Coordinates of C-alpha atoms in Angstrom, one line a residue:
Chain A
M1 CA -59.7 -38.5 -25.4
N2 CA -61.0 -35.3 -24.9
T3 CA -60.4 -34.2 -21.5
S4 CA -57.6 -35.3 -21.8
T5 CA -57.2 -32.6 -24.7
A6 CA -58.4 -30.3 -23.6
T7 CA -57.0 -30.8 -19.4
R8 CA -53.3 -30.6 -22.0
S9 CA -54.4 -27.7 -23.6
E10 CA -55.5 -26.2 -20.2
A11 CA -52.2 -26.7 -17.7
P12 CA -50.0 -24.6 -19.5
V13 CA -52.7 -21.7 -19.6
R14 CA -52.9 -22.1 -15.9
R15 CA -48.7 -22.3 -14.8
Q16 CA -48.4 -19.4 -17.0
M17 CA -51.2 -18.0 -15.1
S18 CA -49.3 -18.7 -12.2
R19 CA -46.3 -17.4 -13.4
S20 CA -47.7 -14.0 -14.2
Q21 CA -49.3 -14.2 -10.0
S22 CA -46.1 -15.3 -8.7
E23 CA -43.8 -12.9 -10.7
L24 CA -45.9 -10.1 -9.1
L25 CA -46.1 -11.9 -6.1
S26 CA -42.3 -11.6 -5.7
K27 CA -42.7 -7.9 -8.0
V28 CA -44.6 -6.2 -4.5
F29 CA -42.9 -7.6 -1.7
S30 CA -39.9 -6.4 -3.6
Y31 CA -40.8 -3.3 -3.3
V32 CA -42.6 -3.1 0.3
L33 CA -38.8 -4.8 1.8
L34 CA -37.6 -1.6 -0.7
V35 CA -39.6 1.2 1.1
L36 CA -39.0 -0.9 4.5
G37 CA -35.8 -0.3 4.2
S38 CA -35.3 3.2 2.7
I39 CA -37.2 4.4 5.7
V40 CA -34.4 1.9 7.9
I41 CA -32.0 4.2 6.0
L42 CA -34.1 7.1 6.1
V43 CA -34.9 8.6 9.0
P44 CA -32.4 9.0 11.0
F45 CA -31.1 11.7 8.3
A46 CA -35.1 12.2 9.3
W47 CA -34.1 12.4 13.8
M48 CA -30.6 14.4 12.3
I49 CA -33.3 17.1 10.8
S50 CA -35.7 17.5 13.3
T51 CA -33.2 18.0 16.3
S52 CA -31.4 20.9 14.0
L53 CA -34.2 22.3 14.4
K54 CA -35.9 22.4 17.9
K55 CA -35.7 24.7 20.9
K56 CA -33.7 23.2 23.5
A57 CA -35.8 23.0 25.9
D58 CA -37.4 21.0 23.3
V59 CA -34.8 18.6 22.5
Y60 CA -35.4 16.1 25.6
V61 CA -38.6 16.0 25.9
F62 CA -39.9 12.2 26.1
P63 CA -42.0 10.3 23.5
P64 CA -40.3 13.3 21.3
Q65 CA -41.9 16.1 18.9
W66 CA -40.8 15.0 15.1
I67 CA -42.2 17.8 14.4
P68 CA -40.3 21.0 15.6
S69 CA -43.0 24.2 16.3
P70 CA -42.2 26.5 14.7
P71 CA -39.3 25.1 13.4
Q72 CA -36.0 27.0 15.0
W73 CA -34.2 28.1 11.4
H74 CA -32.3 30.7 13.5
N75 CA -29.8 26.9 15.4
Y76 CA -28.1 27.3 11.8
K77 CA -26.8 30.4 12.1
E78 CA -26.0 30.2 16.4
A79 CA -24.3 26.7 15.3
F80 CA -21.8 28.5 12.3
T81 CA -21.5 32.0 15.2
T82 CA -20.6 29.7 18.8
F83 CA -18.5 28.3 16.6
P84 CA -16.8 30.4 13.7
F85 CA -17.1 26.9 10.8
A86 CA -16.9 29.1 8.1
H87 CA -12.7 29.2 9.4
Y88 CA -12.7 25.2 9.5
T89 CA -14.7 24.9 6.2
W90 CA -11.7 27.0 4.4
N91 CA -9.1 23.9 6.3
S92 CA -11.4 21.7 4.9
I93 CA -11.4 23.3 1.7
I94 CA -7.8 24.3 0.9
I95 CA -6.7 20.6 2.5
V96 CA -9.0 18.5 0.3
V97 CA -8.4 20.1 -2.8
L98 CA -4.4 19.9 -2.3
V99 CA -5.0 15.9 -1.4
M100 CA -6.9 15.4 -4.7
A101 CA -5.0 17.9 -7.3
G102 CA -1.4 15.5 -5.7
T103 CA -3.6 12.1 -6.0
L104 CA -4.8 13.2 -9.1
F105 CA -1.9 13.7 -10.6
S106 CA 0.8 11.4 -8.5
C107 CA -1.6 8.4 -9.6
S108 CA -2.3 8.6 -13.5
F109 CA 0.8 9.7 -13.7
S110 CA 2.7 6.4 -12.0
A111 CA -0.3 4.1 -13.5
Y112 CA 0.8 5.3 -17.0
G113 CA 4.2 4.3 -16.2
F114 CA 2.6 0.7 -14.7
S115 CA 0.4 0.5 -17.8
R116 CA 2.7 1.3 -21.5
L117 CA 6.1 1.2 -20.7
Q118 CA 8.4 -1.3 -20.0
A119 CA 11.4 -1.0 -17.6
P120 CA 12.9 -3.7 -15.6
G121 CA 11.2 -5.1 -12.7
R122 CA 8.1 -2.7 -13.2
N123 CA 5.7 -5.8 -12.7
L124 CA 7.5 -6.9 -9.0
I125 CA 7.0 -2.7 -8.2
F126 CA 3.0 -2.9 -9.1
M127 CA 2.9 -6.4 -7.4
V128 CA 4.4 -4.2 -3.6
L129 CA 2.3 -1.5 -4.2
L130 CA -0.5 -4.6 -4.6
A131 CA 0.4 -5.2 -0.8
T132 CA 0.8 -2.6 0.5
M133 CA -3.4 -2.8 0.3
M134 CA -3.2 -5.0 2.5
L135 CA -1.3 -3.2 5.3
P136 CA -3.5 -1.7 8.2
S137 CA -2.1 2.1 8.7
A138 CA -2.0 1.3 12.3
V139 CA 2.1 -0.2 11.6
T140 CA 3.7 3.2 9.4
M141 CA 1.1 5.9 12.1
V142 CA 3.3 6.1 14.7
P143 CA 6.2 6.3 12.5
I144 CA 5.1 8.1 9.6
Y145 CA 3.9 10.9 12.4
L146 CA 8.2 10.8 14.1
F147 CA 9.2 11.3 10.9
F148 CA 7.2 14.3 9.9
N149 CA 7.8 15.0 13.5
K150 CA 11.6 15.4 12.3
L151 CA 10.9 17.5 9.7
G152 CA 8.9 20.1 12.2
W153 CA 6.1 19.8 10.2
V154 CA 3.5 19.0 12.9
N155 CA 0.2 21.6 13.0
T156 CA 0.6 21.8 9.7
F157 CA -1.4 21.2 7.0
K158 CA 1.6 19.3 5.1
P159 CA 1.9 16.3 6.9
L160 CA -2.5 16.0 5.5
I161 CA -1.4 16.5 1.7
I162 CA 2.1 15.8 1.0
P163 CA 1.3 11.4 1.3
A164 CA -1.0 12.0 -1.1
W165 CA 0.9 13.4 -3.9
F166 CA 3.3 10.4 -3.4
G167 CA 0.0 7.8 -5.3
T168 CA -2.3 5.6 -3.8
A169 CA -1.9 1.8 -4.6
F170 CA -6.3 1.1 -5.1
Y171 CA -6.4 4.3 -7.5
I172 CA -3.2 3.7 -9.5
F173 CA -4.3 -0.4 -9.4
M174 CA -7.7 1.2 -10.6
M175 CA -6.3 3.8 -13.2
R176 CA -3.9 1.1 -14.7
Q177 CA -6.6 -1.2 -15.5
F178 CA -8.3 2.0 -17.6
F179 CA -5.5 2.7 -19.2
M180 CA -4.7 -1.0 -21.0
G181 CA -8.4 -0.6 -22.1
I182 CA -6.9 2.3 -24.6
P183 CA -6.4 1.6 -27.6
Y184 CA -2.4 1.8 -28.4
E185 CA -3.0 2.6 -32.1
L186 CA -4.2 6.1 -31.1
E187 CA -0.7 6.7 -28.8
D188 CA 1.7 5.6 -31.8
S189 CA -0.3 7.9 -34.0
A190 CA 0.8 10.7 -31.8
R191 CA 4.3 8.9 -31.7
I192 CA 4.4 9.3 -35.7
D193 CA 3.8 13.2 -35.1
G194 CA 6.8 13.5 -33.1
C195 CA 4.5 13.0 -29.9
T196 CA 6.9 12.4 -26.4
T197 CA 5.7 10.2 -23.5
Y198 CA 5.7 13.1 -21.0
G199 CA 3.4 14.6 -24.1
I200 CA 0.9 11.3 -24.8
W201 CA 0.4 10.9 -20.6
A202 CA -0.9 14.7 -21.1
K203 CA -3.1 15.1 -24.2
I204 CA -3.7 11.4 -24.8
M205 CA -4.4 9.8 -21.8
V206 CA -5.2 12.7 -19.4
P207 CA -7.9 13.8 -21.9
L208 CA -9.5 10.2 -22.7
S209 CA -9.2 8.8 -19.3
K210 CA -12.0 11.5 -17.6
P211 CA -14.6 8.9 -16.3
V212 CA -11.7 7.4 -13.9
L213 CA -10.7 10.5 -12.7
V214 CA -13.7 11.8 -11.7
T215 CA -14.8 8.6 -10.0
V216 CA -11.4 8.9 -8.0
G217 CA -11.2 12.8 -8.1
V218 CA -15.1 12.3 -6.0
F219 CA -14.5 9.7 -3.4
T220 CA -10.4 11.3 -3.3
F221 CA -12.9 14.6 -2.2
M222 CA -15.0 12.1 0.6
G223 CA -12.1 10.2 1.9
T224 CA -10.3 13.2 2.7
W225 CA -12.6 15.8 4.1
N226 CA -15.0 13.2 5.9
D227 CA -11.4 12.1 7.7
F228 CA -10.8 11.7 10.9
M229 CA -7.3 10.5 12.1
T230 CA -5.2 12.7 10.5
P231 CA -5.7 15.8 11.7
L232 CA -6.6 14.3 15.2
I233 CA -2.9 13.3 14.6
Y234 CA -1.5 16.5 13.5
L235 CA -2.7 19.9 14.0
T236 CA -3.1 21.0 17.3
D237 CA -3.8 24.2 17.2
E238 CA -7.2 25.4 17.4
D239 CA -7.8 28.0 14.9
K240 CA -6.0 25.0 12.1
R241 CA -8.6 22.1 12.3
T242 CA -10.4 20.8 9.5
L243 CA -13.7 21.0 10.0
A244 CA -14.5 16.7 10.8
L245 CA -12.2 17.6 13.9
A246 CA -13.9 21.1 14.9
L247 CA -16.6 19.1 14.7
S248 CA -15.3 16.4 17.2
Y249 CA -14.3 19.6 19.9
F250 CA -18.2 20.7 19.4
Q251 CA -19.7 17.8 21.5
G252 CA -18.2 18.8 24.5
S253 CA -15.7 16.6 27.0
A254 CA -18.0 13.5 27.5
R255 CA -18.9 14.2 31.0
S256 CA -21.3 17.7 29.8
A257 CA -23.9 17.0 27.7
P258 CA -23.8 18.9 23.9
D259 CA -26.4 21.0 23.0
L260 CA -28.0 19.2 20.8
H261 CA -29.1 20.6 18.3
L262 CA -26.5 22.8 17.6
L263 CA -24.3 19.4 17.1
M264 CA -27.0 18.3 15.0
A265 CA -27.2 20.9 13.0
A266 CA -23.0 21.4 12.6
S267 CA -23.6 18.0 11.7
L268 CA -25.7 18.2 8.9
Y269 CA -22.9 20.8 7.9
A270 CA -20.6 18.8 7.9
I271 CA -21.7 16.0 5.8
A272 CA -23.7 18.2 3.3
P273 CA -20.8 18.9 0.8
C274 CA -20.2 15.1 0.5
V275 CA -24.4 14.5 0.1
T276 CA -24.8 17.6 -2.1
L277 CA -21.7 15.8 -5.2
Y278 CA -23.7 12.2 -4.8
F279 CA -26.2 13.4 -5.8
L280 CA -24.4 15.3 -8.4
C281 CA -21.9 12.5 -10.0
Q282 CA -24.3 9.5 -8.0
R283 CA -24.1 8.0 -11.4
I284 CA -20.4 7.6 -11.0
F285 CA -22.0 5.2 -7.4
V286 CA -25.1 3.7 -8.2
K287 CA -23.4 2.4 -12.1
G288 CA -20.6 0.5 -9.8
M289 CA -18.7 1.9 -12.3
V290 CA -15.6 2.4 -10.0
F291 CA -15.8 -1.5 -9.5
T292 CA -15.3 -2.8 -12.6
G293 CA -11.6 -3.8 -12.0
V294 CA -12.2 -6.0 -9.0
K295 CA -12.9 -9.1 -10.8
G296 CA -9.6 -9.4 -12.1
Chain B
M1 CA 24.7 -4.1 -35.8
N2 CA 23.1 -0.9 -36.9
T3 CA 19.1 -1.6 -35.6
K4 CA 20.3 -3.7 -33.2
K5 CA 21.8 -1.0 -31.2
K6 CA 18.8 1.8 -32.4
W7 CA 16.2 -0.9 -30.6
W8 CA 18.9 -1.4 -27.5
T9 CA 18.7 3.0 -26.7
R10 CA 15.0 3.3 -27.9
S11 CA 14.1 0.6 -25.1
R12 CA 16.4 1.9 -22.8
R13 CA 14.7 5.3 -23.0
E14 CA 11.5 3.8 -22.1
A15 CA 12.8 2.1 -19.4
L16 CA 13.9 5.9 -18.5
D17 CA 10.7 6.9 -18.3
G18 CA 8.9 4.5 -17.7
Y19 CA 10.5 5.2 -13.4
V20 CA 9.8 8.1 -14.1
F21 CA 6.4 7.8 -14.7
M22 CA 6.6 4.9 -11.6
S23 CA 8.9 7.5 -9.3
P24 CA 5.3 8.9 -7.4
A25 CA 4.4 5.6 -6.5
I26 CA 8.1 4.5 -5.9
L27 CA 8.7 6.7 -4.0
G28 CA 5.8 6.6 -2.1
L29 CA 6.2 3.6 -1.6
L30 CA 9.7 3.7 0.4
F31 CA 9.1 7.2 2.2
F32 CA 4.7 6.5 3.5
M33 CA 5.1 2.6 2.9
L34 CA 8.8 0.6 3.5
G35 CA 10.3 3.2 5.9
P36 CA 8.0 3.1 7.9
I37 CA 7.9 -0.9 7.9
A38 CA 11.5 -0.8 8.7
A39 CA 11.2 1.7 11.1
S40 CA 8.0 0.5 12.8
A41 CA 10.2 -2.6 13.3
Y42 CA 12.7 -1.1 14.9
F43 CA 10.7 0.5 17.7
S44 CA 9.1 -1.7 18.9
F45 CA 12.0 -2.9 20.2
T46 CA 12.9 0.6 21.5
E47 CA 11.6 2.3 24.4
Y48 CA 11.1 6.1 22.5
D49 CA 8.8 8.7 23.8
I50 CA 10.2 11.0 21.4
L51 CA 11.7 13.3 24.3
S52 CA 14.6 11.4 24.4
S53 CA 17.0 9.5 21.6
P54 CA 15.0 5.5 20.8
K55 CA 16.6 3.1 24.0
W56 CA 17.2 -0.1 23.2
V57 CA 15.1 -2.9 24.3
G58 CA 15.0 -5.8 22.6
L59 CA 11.6 -7.6 23.5
D60 CA 10.6 -5.8 26.4
N61 CA 7.1 -4.2 24.9
Y62 CA 6.4 -7.1 23.4
I63 CA 6.5 -8.8 27.0
E64 CA 5.1 -6.2 29.0
L65 CA 2.1 -6.5 26.0
F66 CA 1.4 -10.4 27.7
H67 CA 1.1 -9.0 30.6
D68 CA -1.6 -6.1 29.7
S69 CA -5.1 -6.3 30.6
L70 CA -5.9 -3.4 29.2
F71 CA -4.2 -4.8 25.4
W72 CA -6.1 -8.3 25.8
Q73 CA -9.2 -5.7 26.6
S74 CA -8.6 -4.1 23.1
L75 CA -7.5 -7.1 21.7
K76 CA -11.1 -8.7 23.2
V77 CA -13.2 -6.0 22.1
T78 CA -11.9 -5.9 19.0
L79 CA -12.3 -9.4 17.9
T80 CA -15.6 -9.7 20.1
Y81 CA -17.0 -5.7 17.2
S82 CA -15.2 -8.2 14.3
V83 CA -16.7 -11.4 14.1
V84 CA -19.8 -10.2 14.6
S85 CA -20.3 -7.0 12.7
V86 CA -18.4 -9.5 9.4
P87 CA -20.0 -11.9 8.4
L88 CA -23.4 -9.2 9.9
N89 CA -22.3 -6.9 7.0
L90 CA -21.1 -9.8 4.4
V91 CA -24.8 -11.1 4.9
V92 CA -26.8 -8.2 4.8
S93 CA -25.5 -6.0 2.2
L94 CA -25.6 -9.2 -0.3
L95 CA -29.3 -9.0 0.8
L96 CA -29.6 -5.5 -0.4
A97 CA -27.9 -6.2 -3.2
L98 CA -29.6 -9.0 -4.3
L99 CA -33.0 -7.2 -3.8
L100 CA -31.2 -3.8 -5.7
N101 CA -30.2 -5.9 -8.3
K102 CA -34.1 -6.5 -9.8
N103 CA -35.7 -4.2 -12.3
I104 CA -38.2 -3.1 -11.9
K105 CA -39.0 0.5 -12.4
G106 CA -37.9 3.1 -9.3
I107 CA -35.1 0.4 -8.6
F108 CA -32.0 3.9 -9.8
V109 CA -34.3 5.9 -7.1
F110 CA -33.3 3.2 -4.9
R111 CA -30.1 2.4 -5.2
T112 CA -29.7 6.0 -4.6
I113 CA -31.8 6.3 -0.5
F114 CA -29.5 2.3 0.1
Y115 CA -26.6 4.2 -1.0
L116 CA -26.2 7.3 0.5
P117 CA -25.3 6.5 4.5
A118 CA -21.9 5.6 2.6
V119 CA -20.7 8.8 1.9
M120 CA -20.1 9.9 4.8
S121 CA -18.7 7.9 6.8
G122 CA -16.5 9.2 10.1
V123 CA -17.3 12.6 12.6
A124 CA -21.5 13.3 11.7
V125 CA -22.3 9.8 11.4
A126 CA -20.2 8.8 15.1
L127 CA -22.9 12.3 16.6
L128 CA -25.3 10.8 14.9
W129 CA -26.0 7.4 15.9
K130 CA -24.6 8.2 20.1
W131 CA -27.8 10.3 19.8
I132 CA -30.1 7.7 18.3
F133 CA -28.6 6.1 20.9
N134 CA -29.3 7.5 23.5
P135 CA -31.0 5.8 26.9
D136 CA -33.2 8.6 27.6
F137 CA -34.0 11.0 24.9
G138 CA -32.8 8.4 22.6
L139 CA -34.9 7.4 19.4
I140 CA -34.2 3.6 19.2
N141 CA -34.8 3.4 23.6
W142 CA -38.7 5.3 21.9
A143 CA -39.3 2.9 19.2
I144 CA -38.6 -0.1 21.5
G145 CA -40.9 2.1 24.5
L146 CA -43.8 1.6 21.6
I147 CA -43.8 -1.3 21.4
G148 CA -43.4 -2.1 25.3
F149 CA -40.3 -2.8 26.3
E150 CA -37.9 -0.3 28.3
G151 CA -34.5 0.0 26.0
P152 CA -31.3 -1.3 27.9
K153 CA -28.7 1.3 28.8
W154 CA -27.0 2.2 25.9
F155 CA -23.2 3.0 26.4
I156 CA -23.6 3.1 29.7
E157 CA -23.7 -0.8 30.6
E158 CA -20.4 -2.5 29.7
N159 CA -22.3 -5.1 27.6
W160 CA -24.2 -2.5 26.4
A161 CA -22.1 -0.4 24.8
L162 CA -19.7 -2.4 21.5
P163 CA -24.3 -2.9 20.2
P164 CA -24.4 0.1 19.1
I165 CA -21.2 0.6 17.4
I166 CA -22.2 -2.5 15.0
I167 CA -26.1 -1.4 14.6
M168 CA -24.6 1.4 12.9
G169 CA -21.3 0.1 10.8
L170 CA -24.3 -2.4 9.6
W171 CA -26.5 1.4 8.7
G172 CA -23.5 2.6 6.3
V173 CA -22.9 -1.1 4.2
G174 CA -23.7 0.8 1.0
G175 CA -19.5 0.6 0.2
S176 CA -20.1 -3.6 0.3
M177 CA -23.5 -3.5 -1.5
L178 CA -22.9 -1.6 -4.6
V179 CA -19.6 -4.2 -4.9
Y180 CA -22.4 -6.8 -5.1
L181 CA -23.8 -4.8 -7.0
A182 CA -21.6 -4.7 -9.4
G183 CA -20.9 -8.1 -9.8
L184 CA -24.8 -9.6 -9.4
Q185 CA -24.7 -7.3 -13.1
G186 CA -21.4 -8.9 -14.4
I187 CA -23.5 -12.2 -14.4
P188 CA -24.1 -13.6 -17.5
T189 CA -27.7 -14.1 -18.0
D190 CA -27.7 -16.8 -20.1
L191 CA -27.0 -19.4 -17.6
Y192 CA -29.9 -18.3 -15.7
E193 CA -31.9 -18.8 -18.7
A194 CA -29.4 -22.7 -18.9
A195 CA -30.8 -23.1 -15.9
E196 CA -34.5 -22.2 -16.2
I197 CA -34.8 -25.0 -19.8
D198 CA -32.7 -27.7 -17.1
G199 CA -35.6 -26.8 -14.6
A200 CA -33.6 -25.4 -11.1
N201 CA -35.8 -23.8 -9.3
K202 CA -34.3 -19.6 -8.3
R203 CA -33.3 -21.7 -4.9
K204 CA -30.7 -23.9 -6.9
Q205 CA -30.2 -20.6 -9.4
F206 CA -29.2 -19.1 -6.4
R207 CA -27.4 -21.8 -4.9
H208 CA -25.8 -23.1 -8.0
I209 CA -25.4 -20.0 -10.1
T210 CA -25.4 -16.9 -7.9
I211 CA -23.2 -17.9 -5.2
P212 CA -20.4 -19.8 -7.0
M213 CA -20.5 -16.9 -9.8
L214 CA -20.4 -14.1 -7.4
S215 CA -17.6 -15.7 -4.9
P216 CA -15.1 -13.4 -5.6
V217 CA -16.5 -10.7 -5.5
I218 CA -17.6 -12.0 -1.6
F219 CA -13.7 -13.4 -1.0
F220 CA -12.8 -8.8 -1.8
N221 CA -15.5 -7.9 0.7
L222 CA -13.8 -10.3 3.3
I223 CA -11.4 -9.3 2.5
T224 CA -12.1 -5.7 2.7
G225 CA -14.8 -6.9 6.0
I226 CA -11.9 -7.7 8.1
I227 CA -9.0 -5.1 7.1
G228 CA -11.6 -2.4 8.4
A229 CA -12.8 -3.6 11.4
L230 CA -9.6 -5.0 13.1
Q231 CA -8.5 -1.7 11.8
V232 CA -12.3 0.8 13.4
F233 CA -11.5 4.0 15.4
T234 CA -13.5 7.0 14.3
E235 CA -16.4 5.5 16.7
G236 CA -15.1 3.9 19.7
F237 CA -13.0 7.3 19.8
I238 CA -16.5 9.3 19.7
M239 CA -19.1 7.7 20.4
T240 CA -17.6 5.9 23.9
A241 CA -14.1 7.3 24.5
G242 CA -13.7 3.3 25.1
G243 CA -15.9 2.9 27.6
P244 CA -17.8 2.6 29.6
N245 CA -15.1 0.9 31.8
N246 CA -13.0 -0.4 28.4
A247 CA -16.2 -2.2 27.0
T248 CA -15.4 -0.9 23.4
L249 CA -11.1 0.1 24.2
F250 CA -10.4 -0.8 20.5
S251 CA -7.4 -2.0 19.3
V252 CA -6.0 1.5 17.4
L253 CA -8.0 3.7 19.9
Y254 CA -5.4 1.7 22.5
L255 CA -2.6 2.3 19.9
Y256 CA -2.8 5.6 19.3
R257 CA -4.0 6.5 23.2
N258 CA 0.2 4.2 24.9
A259 CA 1.8 6.5 21.1
F260 CA 0.4 10.2 20.9
D261 CA -1.6 10.4 24.5
Y262 CA 0.8 8.6 26.5
L263 CA 4.1 9.0 24.2
N264 CA 5.3 5.3 24.7
M265 CA 5.7 5.1 20.9
G266 CA 7.6 2.0 21.1
Y267 CA 5.1 0.3 22.5
A268 CA 2.8 1.5 20.5
S269 CA 5.1 0.3 17.3
A270 CA 4.3 -2.8 19.8
L271 CA 0.9 -2.9 19.2
A272 CA 0.5 -1.9 15.7
W273 CA 2.9 -4.9 14.9
V274 CA 0.8 -7.7 16.0
L275 CA -1.9 -5.9 15.3
F276 CA -0.6 -6.3 12.0
L277 CA 0.0 -10.0 12.9
I278 CA -3.1 -10.2 13.1
I279 CA -4.9 -8.8 10.5
L280 CA -1.9 -10.6 8.2
A281 CA -3.6 -14.3 9.8
F282 CA -6.5 -13.2 9.1
T283 CA -6.2 -12.4 5.5
L284 CA -3.8 -15.1 4.5
I285 CA -6.5 -17.9 6.4
V286 CA -9.2 -16.3 3.7
F287 CA -7.2 -16.2 0.9
K288 CA -5.7 -20.1 2.2
S289 CA -9.2 -21.3 1.7
S290 CA -10.5 -19.1 -1.0
P291 CA -10.1 -22.4 -3.4
M292 CA -11.7 -24.2 -1.5
W293 CA -15.4 -21.9 -2.0
V294 CA -13.7 -18.8 -4.4
F295 CA -14.9 -19.8 -8.3
Y296 CA -13.2 -17.8 -10.6
E297 CA -14.7 -18.4 -14.0
G298 CA -11.4 -18.7 -15.9
N299 CA -10.0 -21.8 -13.5
R300 CA -13.6 -23.0 -14.9
R301 CA -12.2 -22.4 -18.6
S302 CA -9.0 -23.4 -18.2
A303 CA -10.0 -26.5 -17.3
K304 CA -11.9 -27.9 -19.3

């Protein structure tokens, strides 16, 4: 009788012990995996930085030395002077800024129509728009090229910029979802005060949708900055190249070995804006705000 | 009578405003989607080198495709790549998301690190990985050497040309990982609490709560993964230029060459349509299969 009560009162304690122990164990296990994963992700970066600071002769030393001695900081300057990267960066900036402006304007403007204004056929148009997200860009690539070629726009920035002013299905969808969450009362009172629909879009919807605008802006920046295929197709003159395109030529021909230390320095330079932007706006990414519309 | 008339003009005015607001999207749809689709369909039945006007050739392009060994090769490469990389990315990004969903100290830092590679797709990353997989001086073969083996001739031997591209893709799974993470955080915790009271262990909870609740997100990642994988281009162009011996000749790369190197716009359009039909077939299969495995919460409520 006595013993049985003792074990009965002991059992939950032991179970609790083992439970907190197993929780601790799983915590340690998680940390081990997280640290291992982080190493796998960061080692390529370390390798990139390491290579970019080596002497040309040391790049092809095997086994590799991780810490270049001494670090060749001037590689960065050299990469910059061998190729007119400043000029290519400027090209990229012009394109990115105009694409961002176009995307933000056209997507928020259209999204307001899709979310708030009743018009016959609206939902059908929206469904078609969503369906086009499934369409591989390979199908439209050739005819759009031929179209811009007819207009004489090949080898200008226009084919890279103009389409952005006509909306992007996914971003329109995202903004529409966001607009639908904004209460009608604000609009109604503005309308009573004599505000037009366009005024409501500009003075109420746009300022209120700052989070989604920032998200779309950041994604547009990264997508355009990293885009390779569109500039490859449209920009033929050397001085019109974007940074990403210039980088691909920098690696040299398939046969000749490139100057890898300079190539890695240039690559680091090309990814720097995206990485910086990422760290500045990491909340947007890491909080997963972008994907709140996905489940619906 | 008066009020009715007023109501009419108001809804008309609203419709007019609506079309004005939607006009960028509508024009974009016409100029950059529907128009080009129709044009592409037309060009696929023509021979067109830009310099002379398109010549109608009927089904010739499609018949030629059928006899084109490079087309079959590109199809083989693209499908092999997709069949391996899509499920692999799907599983790895889910495992990473589960790991990052833990409520432990410093998790924010790890999330930031794990997503980092995803913000820099494109040329720079392809160049970096080309260097990492360099058979003689690269990081990977150095690491393989450390454990006493000899690393394969990446990019030089045909069988070892595709794996680096797949592995590189794995490094950048951050995007789908984040989608999973958002999905995981949307699962109500009371479901787990209830399961715990019923005595379900972690594995059972994962099998009967996490997976079903996450299935719409898995569905989303699967669809976007298939569409993305079948259109891989930059990696093949930058890292291997389609080689060696066409072992990495992805479909879009072959399409690009036909269009912009050989100026066979008609043939390239036919290629694009075949690729489109393949993508469509895959997505339709996934869509059709979805009632069997995708669980929508809305359905559960309406079923009650």
